[in-house]
mmCIF file of C-alpha atoms in Angstrom:
data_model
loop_
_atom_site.group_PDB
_atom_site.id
_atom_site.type_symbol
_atom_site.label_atom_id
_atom_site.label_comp_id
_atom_site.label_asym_id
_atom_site.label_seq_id
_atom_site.Cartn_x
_atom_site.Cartn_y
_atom_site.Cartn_z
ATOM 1 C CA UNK L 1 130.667 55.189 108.932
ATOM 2 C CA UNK L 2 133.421 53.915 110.925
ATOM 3 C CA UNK L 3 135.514 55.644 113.645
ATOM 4 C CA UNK L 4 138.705 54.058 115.146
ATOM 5 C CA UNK L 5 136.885 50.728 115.033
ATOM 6 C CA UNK L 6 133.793 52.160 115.629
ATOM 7 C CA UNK L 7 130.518 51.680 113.641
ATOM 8 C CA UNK L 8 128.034 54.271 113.339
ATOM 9 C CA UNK L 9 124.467 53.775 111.788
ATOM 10 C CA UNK L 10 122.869 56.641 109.657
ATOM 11 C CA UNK L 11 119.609 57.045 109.299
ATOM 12 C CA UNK L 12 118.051 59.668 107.028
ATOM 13 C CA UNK L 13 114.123 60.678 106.459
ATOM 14 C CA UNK L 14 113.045 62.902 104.098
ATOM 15 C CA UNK L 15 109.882 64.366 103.316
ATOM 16 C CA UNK L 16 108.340 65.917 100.587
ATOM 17 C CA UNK L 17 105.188 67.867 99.200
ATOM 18 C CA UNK L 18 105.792 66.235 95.494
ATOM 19 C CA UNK L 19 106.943 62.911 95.673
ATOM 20 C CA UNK L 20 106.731 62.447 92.245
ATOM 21 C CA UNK L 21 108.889 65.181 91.506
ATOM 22 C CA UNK L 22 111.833 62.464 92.666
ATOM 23 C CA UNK L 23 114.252 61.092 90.297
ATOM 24 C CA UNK L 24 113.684 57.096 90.201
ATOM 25 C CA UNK L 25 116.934 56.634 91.092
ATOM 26 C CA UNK L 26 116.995 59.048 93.936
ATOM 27 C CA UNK L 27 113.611 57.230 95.294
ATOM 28 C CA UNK L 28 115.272 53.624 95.403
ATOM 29 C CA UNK L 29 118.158 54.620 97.534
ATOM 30 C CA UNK L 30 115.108 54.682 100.522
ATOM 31 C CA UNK L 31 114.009 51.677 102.526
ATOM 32 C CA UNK L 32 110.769 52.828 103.013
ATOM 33 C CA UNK L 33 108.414 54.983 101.479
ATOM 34 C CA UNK L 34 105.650 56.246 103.111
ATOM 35 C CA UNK L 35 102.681 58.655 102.926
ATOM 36 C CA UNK L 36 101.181 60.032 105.255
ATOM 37 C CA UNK L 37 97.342 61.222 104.645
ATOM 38 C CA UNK L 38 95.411 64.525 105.861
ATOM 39 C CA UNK L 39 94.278 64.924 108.755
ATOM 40 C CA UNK L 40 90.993 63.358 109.137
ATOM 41 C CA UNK L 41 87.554 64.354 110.814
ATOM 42 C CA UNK L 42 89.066 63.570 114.925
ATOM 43 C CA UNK L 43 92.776 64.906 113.915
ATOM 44 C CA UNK L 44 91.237 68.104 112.846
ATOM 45 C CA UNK L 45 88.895 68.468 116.053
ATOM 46 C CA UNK L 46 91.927 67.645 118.144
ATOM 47 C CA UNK L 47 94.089 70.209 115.783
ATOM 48 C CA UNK L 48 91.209 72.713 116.546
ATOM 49 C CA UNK L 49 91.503 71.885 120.515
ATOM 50 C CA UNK L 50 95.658 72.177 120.486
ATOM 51 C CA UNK L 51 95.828 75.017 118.513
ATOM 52 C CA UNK L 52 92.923 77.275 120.686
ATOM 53 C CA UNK L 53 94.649 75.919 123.711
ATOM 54 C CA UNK L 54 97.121 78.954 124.114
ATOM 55 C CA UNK L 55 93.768 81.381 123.479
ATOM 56 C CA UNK L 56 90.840 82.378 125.747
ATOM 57 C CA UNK L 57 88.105 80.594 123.830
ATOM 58 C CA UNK L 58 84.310 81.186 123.999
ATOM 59 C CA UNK L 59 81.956 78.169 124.925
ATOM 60 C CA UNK L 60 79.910 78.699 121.650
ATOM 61 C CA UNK L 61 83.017 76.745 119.718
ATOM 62 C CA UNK L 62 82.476 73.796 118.439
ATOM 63 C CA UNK L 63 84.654 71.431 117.698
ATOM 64 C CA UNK L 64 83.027 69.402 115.839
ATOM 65 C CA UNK L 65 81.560 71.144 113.563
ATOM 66 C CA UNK L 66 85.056 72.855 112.806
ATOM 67 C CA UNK L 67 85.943 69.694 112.684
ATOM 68 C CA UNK L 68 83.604 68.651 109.590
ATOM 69 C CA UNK L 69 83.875 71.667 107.672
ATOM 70 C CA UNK L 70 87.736 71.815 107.609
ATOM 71 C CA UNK L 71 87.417 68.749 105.207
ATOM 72 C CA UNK L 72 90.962 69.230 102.587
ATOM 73 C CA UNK L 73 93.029 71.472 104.938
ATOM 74 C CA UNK L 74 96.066 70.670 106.341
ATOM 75 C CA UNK L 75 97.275 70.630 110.200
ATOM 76 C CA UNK L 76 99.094 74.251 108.505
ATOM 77 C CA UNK L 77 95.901 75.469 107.029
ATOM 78 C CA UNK L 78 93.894 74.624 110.642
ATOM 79 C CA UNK L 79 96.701 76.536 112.545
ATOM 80 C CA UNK L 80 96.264 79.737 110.259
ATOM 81 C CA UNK L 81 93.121 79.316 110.819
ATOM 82 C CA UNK L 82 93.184 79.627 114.409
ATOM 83 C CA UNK L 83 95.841 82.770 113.998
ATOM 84 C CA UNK L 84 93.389 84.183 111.430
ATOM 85 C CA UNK L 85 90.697 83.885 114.361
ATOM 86 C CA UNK L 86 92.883 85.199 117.051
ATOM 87 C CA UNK L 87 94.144 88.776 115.027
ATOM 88 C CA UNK L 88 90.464 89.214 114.554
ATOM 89 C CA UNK L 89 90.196 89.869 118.210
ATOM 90 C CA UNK L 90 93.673 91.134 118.672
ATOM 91 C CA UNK L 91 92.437 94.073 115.724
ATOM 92 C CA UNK L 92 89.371 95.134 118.096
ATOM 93 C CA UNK L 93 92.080 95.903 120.701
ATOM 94 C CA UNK L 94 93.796 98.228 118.487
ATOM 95 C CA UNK L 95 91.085 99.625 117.036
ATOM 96 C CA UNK L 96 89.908 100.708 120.408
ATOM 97 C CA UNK L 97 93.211 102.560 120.982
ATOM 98 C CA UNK L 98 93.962 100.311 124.431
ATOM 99 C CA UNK L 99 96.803 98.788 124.576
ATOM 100 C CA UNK L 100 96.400 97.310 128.279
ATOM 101 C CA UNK L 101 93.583 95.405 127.585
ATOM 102 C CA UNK L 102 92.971 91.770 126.961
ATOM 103 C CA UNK L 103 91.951 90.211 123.825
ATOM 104 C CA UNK L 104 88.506 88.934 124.424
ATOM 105 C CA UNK L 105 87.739 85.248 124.138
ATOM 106 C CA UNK L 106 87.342 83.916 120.283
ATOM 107 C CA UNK L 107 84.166 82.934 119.085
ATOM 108 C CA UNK L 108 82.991 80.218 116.636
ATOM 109 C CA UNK L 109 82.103 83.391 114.553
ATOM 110 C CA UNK L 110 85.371 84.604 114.840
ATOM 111 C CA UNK L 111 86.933 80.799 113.326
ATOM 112 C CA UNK L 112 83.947 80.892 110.876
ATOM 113 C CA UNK L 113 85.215 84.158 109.529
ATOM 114 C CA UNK L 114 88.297 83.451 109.311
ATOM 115 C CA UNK L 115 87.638 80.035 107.423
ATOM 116 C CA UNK L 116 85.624 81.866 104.855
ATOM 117 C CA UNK L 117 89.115 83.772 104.376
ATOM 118 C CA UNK L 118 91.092 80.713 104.103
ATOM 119 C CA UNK L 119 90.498 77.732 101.735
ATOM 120 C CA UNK L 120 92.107 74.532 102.333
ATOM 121 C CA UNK L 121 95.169 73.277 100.604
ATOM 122 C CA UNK L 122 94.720 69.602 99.584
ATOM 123 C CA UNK L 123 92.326 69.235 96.527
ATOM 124 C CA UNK L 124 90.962 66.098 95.282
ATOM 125 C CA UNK L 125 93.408 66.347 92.603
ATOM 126 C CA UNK L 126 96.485 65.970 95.005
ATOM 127 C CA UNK L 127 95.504 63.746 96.923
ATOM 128 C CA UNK L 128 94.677 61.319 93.665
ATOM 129 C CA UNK L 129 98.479 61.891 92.740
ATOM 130 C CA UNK L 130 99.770 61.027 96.623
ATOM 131 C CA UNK L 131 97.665 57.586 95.856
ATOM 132 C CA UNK L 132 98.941 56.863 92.740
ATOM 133 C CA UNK L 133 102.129 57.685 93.326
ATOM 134 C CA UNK L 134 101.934 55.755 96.897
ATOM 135 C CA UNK L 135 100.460 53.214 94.806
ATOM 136 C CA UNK L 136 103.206 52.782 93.143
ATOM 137 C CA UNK L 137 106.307 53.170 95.244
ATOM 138 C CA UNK L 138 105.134 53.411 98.905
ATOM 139 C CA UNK L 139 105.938 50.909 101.246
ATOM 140 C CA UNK L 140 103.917 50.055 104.945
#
């Protein structure tokens, strides 16, 4: 674009659940094409750890273990997780008719449940299309 003698640069990113939903022609027109993987085993612990931050949290969690059984799910599908957990103890609170007190601290139980509720959203079947299709027209 220019503006009385002025050049700007445009950059645009866009992102995308189905890459290969894109017209060819519409995929060209970007420099670069890049995908971006799951979260692995230390991104999820470290998703667990940020997203219990803002929660009172009981010393029975652990991380790691979260960590290896949230195998598939998403940075999304950890957060609801975490939410899930947190309503649980939110619930007990209403239940009890108070609505003064605190919600008490969440327990691996608590996450556990709530996993057991929520399945994770990247199959083995997706993620062979992101390859192939990375394969194909992804750039580094």
């Amino acid at each position: 674009l220019q503006d009385k003698g002025r050049n700007y640069l445009i950059f645009v990113l866009a992102a995308t659940n189905k890459p290969w939903r894109l017209d060819i022609g519409f995929i060209r027109r970007f420099q670069k094409r890049i995908y971006i993987p799951p979260p692995d085993k230390e991104m999820r612990k470290q998703a667990f750890q940020h997203y219990l931050s803002r929660f009172r949290v009981s010393a029975d969690v652990d991380f790691d273990k979260l960590a290896e059984l949230t195998e598939g799910y998403s940075f999304s599908d950890i957060k609801e997780v975490v939410l899930d957990a947190y309503m649980a103890t939110v619930r007990e609170i209403f239940k009890r008719g108070s609505v003064t007190d605190k919600p008490r601290e969440i327990t691996m139980q608590d996450i556990l449940s709530a996993l057991s509720r929520r399945k994770p959203s990247i199959s083995k079947q997706l993620l062979d299309l992101y390859h192939e299709w990375a394969s194909k027209f992804g750039a580094v």
